[in-house]
XYZ file of C-alpha atoms in Angstrom:
66
model
C 94.106 -39.004 19.469
C 95.550 -42.521 19.331
C 98.781 -43.047 17.424
C 97.538 -46.418 16.149
C 94.156 -47.708 15.058
C 93.202 -51.369 15.523
C 91.372 -52.868 12.528
C 90.440 -56.513 13.095
C 93.437 -56.955 15.373
C 95.896 -55.291 13.002
C 97.479 -52.075 14.225
C 97.577 -49.374 11.554
C 99.348 -46.063 11.964
C 96.948 -43.151 12.227
C 98.658 -41.495 9.273
C 97.433 -44.220 6.896
C 93.719 -43.330 7.095
C 94.653 -39.654 7.033
C 96.648 -40.240 3.850
C 93.705 -42.031 2.226
C 91.388 -39.209 3.298
C 93.791 -36.633 1.878
C 93.871 -38.543 -1.423
C 90.090 -38.377 -1.607
C 90.027 -34.691 -0.687
C 92.757 -33.926 -3.212
C 90.829 -35.739 -5.944
C 87.747 -33.642 -5.192
C 89.670 -30.372 -5.084
C 91.549 -31.368 -8.247
C 88.277 -32.036 -10.052
C 86.846 -28.706 -8.885
C 89.933 -26.764 -9.933
C 89.869 -28.504 -13.305
C 86.235 -27.523 -13.849
C 86.996 -23.923 -12.866
C 89.896 -23.741 -15.336
C 92.556 -22.970 -12.754
C 95.059 -25.322 -14.397
C 95.149 -23.124 -17.496
C 96.845 -20.451 -15.384
C 99.248 -22.751 -13.505
C 102.810 -23.061 -14.768
C 103.257 -26.773 -13.949
C 99.954 -28.594 -13.230
C 101.575 -31.836 -12.033
C 103.759 -29.982 -9.537
C 100.744 -27.956 -8.405
C 98.763 -31.167 -7.818
C 101.623 -32.689 -5.829
C 101.961 -29.567 -3.678
C 98.200 -29.511 -3.146
C 98.375 -33.094 -1.917
C 101.256 -32.246 0.434
C 99.378 -29.266 1.871
C 96.179 -31.262 2.438
C 98.032 -34.178 4.045
C 100.121 -31.857 6.188
C 97.020 -29.982 7.280
C 95.369 -33.212 8.365
C 98.459 -34.700 10.037
C 99.667 -31.601 11.875
C 96.957 -31.575 14.566
C 97.688 -35.244 15.257
C 101.312 -34.645 16.235
C 101.105 -31.118 17.595
């Protein structure tokens, strides 16, 4: 996989689209977990959301650099 993506002549790091994709995935998972009532059982919802974002982004970025 390329380390950079060319968009109209501008080189973007591959992690940028992966980060945007992970934001979208995290928003969907966050909405689903909210509807299921998972956040009522979580000690610190904001920390849980941040960790969820880190796990999703790491899961998407790891195959790129492995």
